[in-house]
Amino acid sequence: MEVRNCKNCGRLFNYIGGTYRNLCPVCIDALEDKFQEVKKYVEDNPRCSMNEITEAMDVSPRQIEKWVREERLCFADDSPIGIACESCGKMIKSGRFCDACKNAMANQMNNLYNAVHHTTDAERIRSKGNKMHFLDKE
Ligand SMILES: [Zn+2]
Ligand SMILES: [Zn+2]
């Protein structure tokens, strides 16, 4: 069993892992309550600004951004609030990357996949060639 200090209140707690790794159960509960409040506030005020939320809800912009990155909190398309794509800095409404970067990454993955397969094929052919060469010698 691992005991840690809560990052928020300093209390010692039994570390169990999970999303809020550095918080004690009391602070996790409080944060969850806060999340529900913020979520409701955003739903009721779809065009509110980041300042309005942080002031009304007494929560830091960083915490709000974290929820957005986790895709737990979503803003309406016409909301003034957005967070920056982690790759190109374009404003997005949720997650970590904009659609263009997501597509580019998917393509990169495909290219990588193809490249790996080409190498494998080339090597297979080469090793086959070596074997034949070897057999020829026998
Ligand atoms: Zn705590
Ligand atoms: Zn992007």
Coordinates of N, CA and C and ligand atoms in Angstrom, one line a residue:
M1 N 0.8 -1.2 0.0 CA 0.0 0.0 0.0 C 0.9 1.2 0.0
E2 N 0.5 2.2 -0.9 CA 1.3 3.4 -1.0 C 0.6 4.6 -0.4
V3 N 1.2 5.4 0.4 CA 0.6 6.6 1.0 C 1.2 7.8 0.4
R4 N 0.3 8.7 -0.1 CA 0.8 10.0 -0.6 C 0.2 11.2 0.0
N5 N 0.8 12.3 -0.2 CA 0.2 13.6 0.2 C -0.7 14.1 -0.9
C6 N -1.9 14.5 -0.5 CA -2.8 15.1 -1.5 C -2.2 16.4 -2.0
K7 N -2.2 16.6 -3.3 CA -1.6 17.8 -3.9 C -2.5 19.0 -3.6
N8 N -3.7 18.8 -3.3 CA -4.6 20.0 -3.0 C -4.7 20.4 -1.6
C9 N -4.9 19.4 -0.7 CA -5.1 19.7 0.8 C -4.0 19.3 1.6
G10 N -3.1 18.4 1.1 CA -1.9 18.0 1.9 C -2.2 16.8 2.8
R11 N -3.4 16.4 2.9 CA -3.8 15.2 3.6 C -3.1 13.9 3.1
L12 N -2.8 13.0 4.0 CA -2.2 11.7 3.6 C -3.3 10.8 3.1
F13 N -3.1 10.1 2.0 CA -4.2 9.2 1.6 C -3.6 8.0 1.0
N14 N -4.3 6.9 0.9 CA -3.9 5.7 0.2 C -4.0 5.8 -1.3
Y15 N -2.8 5.7 -1.9 CA -2.8 5.9 -3.4 C -3.4 4.7 -4.1
I16 N -4.4 5.0 -4.9 CA -5.1 3.9 -5.6 C -5.0 4.1 -7.2
G17 N -4.3 5.2 -7.6 CA -4.2 5.4 -9.1 C -5.4 6.0 -9.6
G18 N -5.5 6.0 -10.9 CA -6.7 6.6 -11.6 C -6.4 8.0 -12.1
T19 N -7.5 8.7 -12.5 CA -7.3 10.0 -13.2 C -6.7 11.1 -12.3
Y20 N -7.2 11.1 -11.1 CA -6.7 12.2 -10.2 C -5.7 11.6 -9.2
R21 N -4.6 11.2 -9.8 CA -3.6 10.4 -9.0 C -3.1 11.1 -7.8
N22 N -3.0 12.4 -7.8 CA -2.3 13.1 -6.7 C -3.3 13.7 -5.7
L23 N -4.6 13.3 -5.8 CA -5.6 13.9 -4.9 C -6.2 12.9 -4.0
C24 N -6.5 13.3 -2.7 CA -7.1 12.4 -1.8 C -8.6 12.2 -2.2
P25 N -9.3 11.2 -1.7 CA -10.7 10.9 -2.1 C -11.6 12.1 -1.8
V26 N -11.3 12.8 -0.7 CA -12.2 14.0 -0.4 C -12.1 15.0 -1.5
C27 N -10.9 15.3 -1.9 CA -10.7 16.3 -2.9 C -11.2 15.8 -4.3
I28 N -11.0 14.5 -4.6 CA -11.6 14.0 -5.8 C -13.1 14.2 -5.8
D29 N -13.8 13.9 -4.7 CA -15.2 14.1 -4.6 C -15.6 15.5 -4.9
A30 N -14.8 16.4 -4.2 CA -15.1 17.9 -4.4 C -14.9 18.3 -5.8
L31 N -13.8 17.8 -6.5 CA -13.6 18.1 -7.8 C -14.6 17.6 -8.8
E32 N -15.1 16.4 -8.5 CA -16.2 15.8 -9.3 C -17.5 16.6 -9.2
D33 N -17.8 17.1 -7.9 CA -18.9 17.9 -7.7 C -18.8 19.2 -8.5
K34 N -17.6 19.8 -8.5 CA -17.3 21.0 -9.2 C -17.4 20.8 -10.7
F35 N -17.0 19.6 -11.2 CA -17.1 19.3 -12.6 C -18.6 19.3 -13.0
Q36 N -19.4 18.6 -12.2 CA -20.8 18.6 -12.6 C -21.4 20.0 -12.6
E37 N -21.0 20.8 -11.6 CA -21.5 22.2 -11.6 C -21.1 23.0 -12.9
V38 N -19.8 22.8 -13.2 CA -19.3 23.6 -14.4 C -20.0 23.1 -15.6
K39 N -20.1 21.8 -15.7 CA -20.8 21.2 -16.9 C -22.2 21.7 -17.1
K40 N -22.9 21.8 -16.0 CA -24.3 22.3 -16.0 C -24.2 23.8 -16.4
Y41 N -23.3 24.5 -15.8 CA -23.2 26.0 -16.1 C -22.9 26.2 -17.6
V42 N -22.0 25.4 -18.2 CA -21.7 25.5 -19.6 C -22.9 25.2 -20.4
E43 N -23.7 24.2 -20.0 CA -24.9 23.8 -20.7 C -26.0 24.9 -20.7
D44 N -26.1 25.5 -19.5 CA -27.1 26.6 -19.3 C -26.6 27.9 -20.0
N45 N -25.3 28.1 -20.1 CA -24.8 29.3 -20.7 C -23.8 29.0 -21.8
P46 N -24.4 28.5 -23.0 CA -23.5 27.9 -24.0 C -22.5 29.0 -24.6
R47 N -22.9 30.3 -24.4 CA -22.0 31.3 -25.0 C -21.2 32.0 -24.0
C48 N -21.1 31.5 -22.8 CA -20.3 32.2 -21.8 C -18.8 32.1 -22.1
S49 N -18.1 33.1 -21.6 CA -16.6 33.1 -21.9 C -15.9 32.4 -20.8
M50 N -14.6 32.1 -21.0 CA -13.8 31.4 -20.0 C -13.8 32.2 -18.7
N51 N -13.7 33.5 -18.8 CA -13.6 34.4 -17.6 C -14.9 34.2 -16.8
E52 N -16.0 34.2 -17.5 CA -17.3 34.0 -16.8 C -17.4 32.7 -16.0
I53 N -16.9 31.7 -16.7 CA -16.9 30.4 -16.0 C -16.0 30.4 -14.8
T54 N -14.8 30.8 -15.0 CA -13.8 30.7 -13.9 C -14.3 31.6 -12.7
E55 N -14.9 32.8 -13.0 CA -15.4 33.6 -11.9 C -16.6 33.0 -11.2
A56 N -17.6 32.6 -12.0 CA -18.8 32.1 -11.5 C -18.6 30.7 -10.7
M57 N -17.7 29.9 -11.2 CA -17.5 28.6 -10.7 C -16.3 28.5 -9.7
D58 N -15.5 29.5 -9.7 CA -14.3 29.5 -8.8 C -13.4 28.3 -9.2
V59 N -13.1 28.2 -10.4 CA -12.3 27.1 -10.9 C -11.2 27.7 -11.8
S60 N -10.1 27.1 -11.9 CA -9.0 27.7 -12.7 C -9.2 27.3 -14.2
P61 N -8.8 28.3 -15.1 CA -8.8 27.9 -16.5 C -8.1 26.7 -16.8
R62 N -7.0 26.4 -16.1 CA -6.2 25.2 -16.3 C -7.0 23.9 -16.1
Q63 N -7.8 24.0 -15.0 CA -8.7 22.8 -14.7 C -9.7 22.6 -15.8
I64 N -10.3 23.7 -16.2 CA -11.3 23.6 -17.3 C -10.7 23.0 -18.5
E65 N -9.5 23.5 -18.9 CA -8.8 23.0 -20.1 C -8.5 21.5 -19.9
K66 N -8.2 21.1 -18.7 CA -7.9 19.7 -18.5 C -9.1 18.9 -18.8
W67 N -10.3 19.3 -18.3 CA -11.5 18.6 -18.6 C -11.8 18.5 -20.0
V68 N -11.5 19.6 -20.7 CA -11.8 19.7 -22.2 C -10.8 18.7 -22.9
R69 N -9.6 18.7 -22.5 CA -8.6 17.8 -23.1 C -9.0 16.3 -22.9
E70 N -9.6 16.1 -21.7 CA -10.1 14.7 -21.4 C -11.4 14.4 -22.1
E71 N -11.9 15.4 -22.9 CA -13.1 15.3 -23.6 C -14.3 15.1 -22.7
R72 N -14.2 15.5 -21.5 CA -15.4 15.4 -20.6 C -16.2 16.6 -20.7
L73 N -15.6 17.7 -21.0 CA -16.3 19.0 -21.1 C -16.2 19.5 -22.6
C74 N -17.4 19.8 -23.1 CA -17.5 20.2 -24.5 C -18.1 21.6 -24.6
F75 N -17.6 22.4 -25.5 CA -18.3 23.7 -25.7 C -19.0 23.7 -27.1
A76 N -20.1 24.5 -27.1 CA -20.9 24.6 -28.3 C -20.1 25.2 -29.5
D77 N -20.5 24.9 -30.7 CA -19.7 25.4 -31.9 C -19.6 26.9 -31.9
D78 N -20.7 27.6 -31.4 CA -20.7 29.0 -31.4 C -20.2 29.6 -30.1
S79 N -19.6 28.8 -29.2 CA -19.1 29.3 -27.9 C -17.8 30.0 -28.2
P80 N -17.5 31.1 -27.5 CA -16.2 31.8 -27.8 C -15.0 31.1 -27.2
I81 N -15.3 30.0 -26.4 CA -14.2 29.3 -25.8 C -13.6 28.2 -26.7
G82 N -12.3 28.1 -26.7 CA -11.7 27.0 -27.4 C -10.3 26.8 -26.7
I83 N -9.7 25.7 -27.0 CA -8.4 25.4 -26.5 C -7.5 25.2 -27.7
A84 N -6.2 25.4 -27.6 CA -5.3 25.3 -28.7 C -5.0 23.8 -29.0
C85 N -5.0 23.5 -30.3 CA -4.5 22.2 -30.8 C -3.1 22.0 -30.3
E86 N -2.7 20.9 -29.8 CA -1.4 20.7 -29.2 C -0.3 20.6 -30.3
S87 N -0.8 20.5 -31.5 CA 0.2 20.4 -32.6 C 0.4 21.7 -33.4
C88 N -0.8 22.3 -33.8 CA -0.6 23.5 -34.7 C -1.1 24.8 -34.0
G89 N -1.8 24.6 -32.8 CA -2.3 25.8 -32.1 C -3.6 26.3 -32.5
K90 N -4.3 25.7 -33.5 CA -5.6 26.1 -34.0 C -6.6 25.9 -32.8
M91 N -7.6 26.8 -32.8 CA -8.6 26.6 -31.7 C -9.5 25.4 -32.0
I92 N -9.7 24.6 -30.9 CA -10.6 23.5 -31.0 C -11.5 23.5 -29.8
K93 N -12.6 22.7 -29.9 CA -13.6 22.6 -28.8 C -13.4 21.5 -27.8
S94 N -12.7 20.5 -28.2 CA -12.5 19.4 -27.2 C -11.3 18.5 -27.7
G95 N -10.8 17.7 -26.8 CA -9.7 16.8 -27.2 C -8.4 17.5 -27.2
R96 N -7.4 17.0 -27.9 CA -6.1 17.5 -27.9 C -5.6 18.1 -29.3
F97 N -6.2 17.6 -30.4 CA -5.7 18.0 -31.7 C -6.9 18.4 -32.6
C98 N -6.7 19.3 -33.5 CA -7.7 19.7 -34.5 C -7.9 18.5 -35.5
D99 N -9.0 18.6 -36.3 CA -9.3 17.5 -37.2 C -8.1 17.4 -38.2
A100 N -7.6 18.5 -38.7 CA -6.5 18.4 -39.7 C -5.3 17.7 -39.2
C101 N -4.9 18.0 -37.9 CA -3.8 17.3 -37.3 C -4.1 15.8 -37.1
K102 N -5.4 15.6 -36.6 CA -5.8 14.2 -36.4 C -5.6 13.4 -37.7
N103 N -6.1 14.0 -38.8 CA -6.0 13.3 -40.1 C -4.6 13.1 -40.5
A104 N -3.8 14.2 -40.4 CA -2.3 14.1 -40.7 C -1.7 13.0 -39.9
M105 N -2.0 12.8 -38.6 CA -1.4 11.8 -37.8 C -1.9 10.4 -38.3
A106 N -3.2 10.3 -38.6 CA -3.7 9.0 -39.1 C -2.9 8.6 -40.4
N107 N -2.7 9.6 -41.3 CA -1.9 9.3 -42.5 C -0.5 8.9 -42.2
Q108 N 0.1 9.6 -41.2 CA 1.5 9.3 -40.8 C 1.5 7.8 -40.3
M109 N 0.5 7.4 -39.5 CA 0.5 6.1 -39.0 C 0.4 5.1 -40.2
N110 N -0.4 5.4 -41.2 CA -0.6 4.5 -42.3 C 0.7 4.4 -43.1
N111 N 1.4 5.6 -43.3 CA 2.7 5.6 -44.0 C 3.7 4.7 -43.3
L112 N 3.7 4.9 -41.9 CA 4.6 4.1 -41.1 C 4.3 2.6 -41.2
Y113 N 3.1 2.3 -41.2 CA 2.6 0.9 -41.3 C 3.1 0.4 -42.7
N114 N 2.8 1.1 -43.8 CA 3.2 0.7 -45.1 C 4.8 0.5 -45.2
A115 N 5.5 1.5 -44.6 CA 6.9 1.5 -44.6 C 7.4 0.2 -44.0
V116 N 6.8 -0.1 -42.8 CA 7.3 -1.3 -42.1 C 7.0 -2.6 -42.9
H117 N 5.9 -2.6 -43.6 CA 5.5 -3.8 -44.4 C 6.5 -3.9 -45.6
H118 N 6.8 -2.7 -46.2 CA 7.7 -2.8 -47.4 C 9.0 -3.3 -47.0
T119 N 9.5 -2.9 -45.8 CA 10.8 -3.3 -45.4 C 10.8 -4.9 -45.2
T120 N 9.7 -5.3 -44.5 CA 9.6 -6.7 -44.2 C 9.6 -7.5 -45.5
D121 N 8.8 -7.0 -46.5 CA 8.7 -7.7 -47.8 C 10.1 -7.7 -48.5
A122 N 10.8 -6.6 -48.5 CA 12.1 -6.5 -49.1 C 13.0 -7.4 -48.4
E123 N 13.0 -7.5 -47.1 CA 13.9 -8.4 -46.4 C 13.6 -9.8 -46.6
R124 N 12.3 -10.1 -46.8 CA 11.9 -11.5 -47.0 C 12.5 -11.9 -48.4
I125 N 12.3 -11.0 -49.4 CA 12.8 -11.4 -50.7 C 14.3 -11.5 -50.7
R126 N 15.0 -10.6 -49.9 CA 16.4 -10.7 -49.9 C 16.9 -12.0 -49.2
S127 N 16.2 -12.4 -48.1 CA 16.7 -13.6 -47.4 C 16.4 -14.8 -48.3
K128 N 15.3 -14.7 -49.0 CA 14.9 -15.8 -49.9 C 16.0 -16.0 -51.0
G129 N 16.4 -14.8 -51.5 CA 17.5 -14.7 -52.5 C 18.8 -15.3 -52.0
N130 N 19.1 -15.0 -50.7 CA 20.3 -15.5 -50.1 C 20.3 -17.0 -50.0
K131 N 19.1 -17.5 -49.6 CA 18.9 -18.9 -49.4 C 19.1 -19.7 -50.7
M132 N 18.5 -19.1 -51.8 CA 18.6 -19.7 -53.1 C 20.1 -19.7 -53.5
H133 N 20.8 -18.6 -53.3 CA 22.2 -18.5 -53.6 C 22.9 -19.6 -52.9
F134 N 22.6 -19.7 -51.6 CA 23.2 -20.7 -50.7 C 23.0 -22.1 -51.3
L135 N 21.7 -22.4 -51.7 CA 21.3 -23.7 -52.2 C 22.1 -24.0 -53.5
D136 N 22.2 -22.9 -54.3 CA 22.9 -23.0 -55.6 C 24.4 -23.5 -55.4
K137 N 24.9 -23.0 -54.3 CA 26.3 -23.3 -54.0 C 26.5 -24.8 -53.7
E138 N 25.5 -25.3 -53.0 CA 25.6 -26.7 -52.5 C 25.8 -27.7 -53.6
Ligands
ZN1 ZN -7.1 16.4 -0.6
ZN2 ZN -3.9 21.1 -35.3

